[in-house]
Amino acid sequence: MEPGLTSGRVAGPATLPPAHSPHPAVRRLSALLAALLAAGCAGAPADRAPAAVTPAPAAASGVAPAAATDMTGIDLLFLSMMAGHTEQTLQIVRLVRDRLTDGDLRTLVAAVEVTEADELETARTWLTQAGRSARADDHAGHGAGPDQLARLRDAPAAQVDAVLIEVLSAHQQAAADLARAHLAAGTDERVRDLARRVEQSRTAQVALMAARPAA
């Protein structure tokens, strides 16, 4: 999660397309997303201007994700929030990947970095195709705020594994909860498939970390 920042913006939940009355499922997800953000972002500085993530180019393999111009506002909101959350995940693992002593944790964070960098590229590409950009602050303070990042950065060598487990477990659980909420209300099957994979992988990661000795 080490974002490159630009000045682009993405509309928040209050500016979803008002073409017709929202489906009840859309209203449910909006409420869930608002609750998640309120729970994690209440302590964020009110005067900090939202930053935006620079959309990435198509995958280096040359296989670009399917066009996303027909995704609904709720799908784009989820993609934007996941992009911000994933930026934070990459920030977490890059802070500790060379300092961990538990071999299984080192393997886990390496896999997380590869997988989530790919997911971030997919989300950015879909957003770009839809004429949107991802705000890095969409998940500021949610799961891993500045205090948690500082704890990771300053943790003594003997405590790095334990602090990583605490911080990353909470962060990945938040991602699983967000993805589960989108499965209940998302409309685009490509985005719902991404949400399904996010929910499954993050839940498994939390369980794996809970089983480590440092936990």
Short mmCIF file of C-alpha atoms in Angstrom, two decimals:
data_model
loop_
_atom_site.label_atom_id
_atom_site.label_comp_id
_atom_site.label_asym_id
_atom_site.label_seq_id
_atom_site.Cartn_x
_atom_site.Cartn_y
_atom_site.Cartn_z
CA MET A 1 0.00 0.00 0.00
CA GLU A 2 2.39 2.69 -1.02
CA PRO A 3 0.28 4.96 -3.19
CA GLY A 4 1.24 7.29 -5.96
CA LEU A 5 -1.01 10.31 -5.59
CA THR A 6 -2.76 12.59 -8.09
CA SER A 7 -5.55 15.12 -7.83
CA GLY A 8 -8.37 12.91 -9.18
CA ARG A 9 -11.49 12.40 -7.11
CA VAL A 10 -14.21 9.78 -6.88
CA ALA A 11 -17.73 10.49 -5.73
CA GLY A 12 -18.58 9.20 -2.28
CA PRO A 13 -21.72 7.32 -1.22
CA ALA A 14 -23.80 10.52 -1.14
CA THR A 15 -23.28 11.13 -4.86
CA LEU A 16 -24.25 7.77 -6.32
CA PRO A 17 -26.14 8.15 -9.62
CA PRO A 18 -29.72 9.32 -8.76
CA ALA A 19 -31.32 8.10 -12.01
CA HIS A 20 -33.92 6.09 -10.08
CA SER A 21 -34.81 5.09 -6.55
CA PRO A 22 -32.04 2.84 -5.18
CA HIS A 23 -32.74 -0.86 -4.93
CA PRO A 24 -33.12 -1.95 -1.28
CA ALA A 25 -29.91 -4.00 -1.60
CA VAL A 26 -28.03 -0.90 -2.72
CA ARG A 27 -29.34 1.02 0.27
CA ARG A 28 -28.24 -1.83 2.54
CA LEU A 29 -24.70 -1.81 1.18
CA SER A 30 -24.50 1.98 1.40
CA ALA A 31 -25.48 1.75 5.07
CA LEU A 32 -22.95 -1.02 5.68
CA LEU A 33 -20.16 0.87 3.95
CA ALA A 34 -21.05 4.04 5.86
CA ALA A 35 -20.95 2.10 9.13
CA LEU A 36 -17.56 0.59 8.29
CA LEU A 37 -16.12 3.98 7.43
CA ALA A 38 -17.65 5.64 10.50
CA ALA A 39 -16.20 2.94 12.73
CA GLY A 40 -12.69 3.28 11.34
CA CYS A 41 -12.41 6.86 10.16
CA ALA A 42 -14.01 8.84 12.97
CA GLY A 43 -10.60 9.82 14.28
CA ALA A 44 -9.16 11.00 10.95
CA PRO A 45 -8.29 14.70 10.76
CA ALA A 46 -11.27 16.61 9.40
CA ASP A 47 -9.17 19.15 7.56
CA ARG A 48 -7.12 16.65 5.58
CA ALA A 49 -7.97 16.86 1.89
CA PRO A 50 -8.65 13.48 0.24
CA ALA A 51 -5.86 12.27 -2.00
CA ALA A 52 -6.33 10.18 -5.10
CA VAL A 53 -4.60 7.09 -6.38
CA THR A 54 -3.17 7.31 -9.87
CA PRO A 55 -4.87 4.73 -12.10
CA ALA A 56 -2.45 2.04 -13.21
CA PRO A 57 -2.08 0.83 -16.81
CA ALA A 58 -3.37 -2.54 -17.98
CA ALA A 59 -1.67 -5.68 -16.70
CA ALA A 60 1.82 -6.31 -17.99
CA SER A 61 0.66 -9.66 -19.34
CA GLY A 62 -1.32 -7.76 -21.96
CA VAL A 63 -4.62 -9.26 -20.77
CA ALA A 64 -6.69 -6.28 -19.66
CA PRO A 65 -9.76 -6.74 -17.45
CA ALA A 66 -13.15 -6.62 -19.17
CA ALA A 67 -14.63 -3.20 -19.86
CA ALA A 68 -16.24 -1.68 -16.79
CA THR A 69 -18.26 1.16 -18.28
CA ASP A 70 -21.56 -0.50 -17.34
CA MET A 71 -20.80 -0.97 -13.65
CA THR A 72 -23.20 0.70 -11.24
CA GLY A 73 -22.31 3.33 -8.68
CA ILE A 74 -22.28 0.79 -5.86
CA ASP A 75 -19.80 -1.41 -7.76
CA LEU A 76 -17.53 1.57 -8.43
CA LEU A 77 -17.77 2.66 -4.80
CA PHE A 78 -16.66 -0.79 -3.66
CA LEU A 79 -13.75 -0.80 -6.13
CA SER A 80 -12.65 2.63 -4.95
CA MET A 81 -12.82 1.66 -1.29
CA MET A 82 -10.98 -1.61 -1.92
CA ALA A 83 -8.28 0.23 -3.85
CA GLY A 84 -7.69 2.55 -0.89
CA HIS A 85 -7.72 -0.38 1.53
CA THR A 86 -5.32 -2.38 -0.63
CA GLU A 87 -2.92 0.56 -0.82
CA GLN A 88 -2.78 0.37 2.99
CA THR A 89 -2.25 -3.40 2.94
CA LEU A 90 0.78 -3.02 0.69
CA GLN A 91 2.11 -0.32 2.99
CA ILE A 92 1.80 -2.65 5.98
CA VAL A 93 3.57 -5.64 4.43
CA ARG A 94 6.36 -3.53 2.95
CA LEU A 95 7.09 -2.06 6.37
CA VAL A 96 7.83 -5.48 7.87
CA ARG A 97 8.58 -7.99 5.10
CA ASP A 98 12.35 -7.91 5.77
CA ARG A 99 12.07 -7.83 9.57
CA LEU A 100 9.85 -10.83 10.34
CA THR A 101 11.36 -13.83 12.11
CA ASP A 102 8.47 -16.30 11.60
CA GLY A 103 9.04 -18.08 8.29
CA ASP A 104 5.34 -18.69 7.72
CA LEU A 105 4.58 -15.00 8.27
CA ARG A 106 7.29 -14.06 5.77
CA THR A 107 5.69 -16.40 3.23
CA LEU A 108 2.26 -14.95 3.97
CA VAL A 109 3.25 -11.30 3.52
CA ALA A 110 5.06 -12.14 0.28
CA ALA A 111 1.91 -13.80 -1.05
CA VAL A 112 -0.24 -10.90 0.17
CA GLU A 113 1.96 -8.37 -1.62
CA VAL A 114 1.81 -10.21 -4.96
CA THR A 115 -1.92 -10.98 -4.79
CA GLU A 116 -3.05 -7.55 -3.64
CA ALA A 117 -0.83 -5.68 -6.09
CA ASP A 118 -2.62 -7.60 -8.84
CA GLU A 119 -6.05 -6.90 -7.32
CA LEU A 120 -5.19 -3.22 -7.02
CA GLU A 121 -4.24 -3.08 -10.69
CA THR A 122 -7.53 -4.72 -11.64
CA ALA A 123 -9.58 -2.29 -9.51
CA ARG A 124 -7.69 0.73 -10.87
CA THR A 125 -8.14 -0.44 -14.46
CA TRP A 126 -11.88 -1.00 -14.06
CA LEU A 127 -12.26 2.40 -12.42
CA THR A 128 -10.27 4.05 -15.20
CA GLN A 129 -12.41 2.38 -17.86
CA ALA A 130 -15.48 3.75 -16.09
CA GLY A 131 -14.00 7.25 -15.98
CA ARG A 132 -13.36 7.16 -12.25
CA SER A 133 -10.29 7.21 -10.01
CA ALA A 134 -9.62 5.69 -6.59
CA ARG A 135 -9.24 7.90 -3.54
CA ALA A 136 -6.40 6.83 -1.31
CA ASP A 137 -8.30 8.28 1.68
CA ASP A 138 -11.42 6.18 1.05
CA HIS A 139 -10.13 3.89 3.79
CA ALA A 140 -7.90 6.30 5.70
CA GLY A 141 -7.88 5.29 9.36
CA HIS A 142 -9.96 2.16 8.72
CA GLY A 143 -8.14 -1.00 9.84
CA ALA A 144 -4.63 0.49 9.81
CA GLY A 145 -4.34 4.15 10.64
CA PRO A 146 -1.19 6.23 11.20
CA ASP A 147 -0.83 4.98 14.77
CA GLN A 148 -0.81 1.33 13.68
CA LEU A 149 1.67 2.03 10.90
CA ALA A 150 3.91 3.83 13.40
CA ARG A 151 3.73 0.82 15.72
CA LEU A 152 4.91 -1.43 12.90
CA ARG A 153 7.65 0.97 11.88
CA ASP A 154 8.96 1.39 15.44
CA ALA A 155 8.42 -2.14 16.79
CA PRO A 156 11.52 -3.70 18.38
CA ALA A 157 12.83 -6.73 16.50
CA ALA A 158 11.44 -9.15 19.09
CA GLN A 159 7.92 -7.72 18.71
CA VAL A 160 7.60 -7.23 14.95
CA ASP A 161 5.84 -10.56 14.35
CA ALA A 162 3.27 -9.95 17.10
CA VAL A 163 2.56 -6.36 16.06
CA LEU A 164 2.19 -7.41 12.41
CA ILE A 165 -0.30 -10.11 13.36
CA GLU A 166 -2.37 -7.65 15.41
CA VAL A 167 -2.39 -4.87 12.81
CA LEU A 168 -2.75 -6.98 9.67
CA SER A 169 -5.41 -9.26 11.17
CA ALA A 170 -7.67 -6.30 11.96
CA HIS A 171 -6.98 -4.76 8.56
CA GLN A 172 -7.72 -7.95 6.60
CA GLN A 173 -10.84 -8.65 8.65
CA ALA A 174 -12.11 -5.20 7.63
CA ALA A 175 -11.48 -6.11 3.98
CA ALA A 176 -13.38 -9.38 4.39
CA ASP A 177 -16.31 -7.52 5.98
CA LEU A 178 -16.38 -4.96 3.18
CA ALA A 179 -16.28 -7.66 0.52
CA ARG A 180 -19.04 -9.63 2.25
CA ALA A 181 -21.21 -6.52 2.29
CA HIS A 182 -20.70 -6.06 -1.43
CA LEU A 183 -21.67 -9.66 -2.14
CA ALA A 184 -25.06 -8.83 -0.62
CA ALA A 185 -25.68 -5.79 -2.81
CA GLY A 186 -23.27 -5.66 -5.77
CA THR A 187 -24.74 -5.80 -9.26
CA ASP A 188 -21.79 -6.53 -11.56
CA GLU A 189 -20.71 -10.18 -11.57
CA ARG A 190 -17.07 -9.31 -12.25
CA VAL A 191 -16.95 -7.08 -9.18
CA ARG A 192 -18.89 -9.61 -7.11
CA ASP A 193 -16.39 -12.30 -8.13
CA LEU A 194 -13.54 -10.04 -6.98
CA ALA A 195 -15.40 -9.42 -3.70
CA ARG A 196 -15.88 -13.17 -3.26
CA ARG A 197 -12.16 -13.82 -3.70
CA VAL A 198 -11.29 -10.98 -1.33
CA GLU A 199 -13.67 -12.29 1.35
CA GLN A 200 -12.30 -15.83 1.11
CA SER A 201 -8.61 -14.92 1.01
CA ARG A 202 -8.72 -12.35 3.82
CA THR A 203 -10.72 -14.66 6.07
CA ALA A 204 -8.15 -17.41 5.49
CA GLN A 205 -5.29 -15.01 6.22
CA VAL A 206 -6.84 -13.94 9.52
CA ALA A 207 -7.24 -17.58 10.53
CA LEU A 208 -3.64 -18.37 9.58
CA MET A 209 -2.29 -15.45 11.60
CA ALA A 210 -4.38 -16.41 14.62
CA ALA A 211 -2.67 -19.82 14.59
CA ARG A 212 0.89 -18.39 14.68
CA PRO A 213 2.83 -18.52 17.99
CA ALA A 214 3.22 -14.74 18.10
CA ALA A 215 -0.56 -14.35 18.18
#
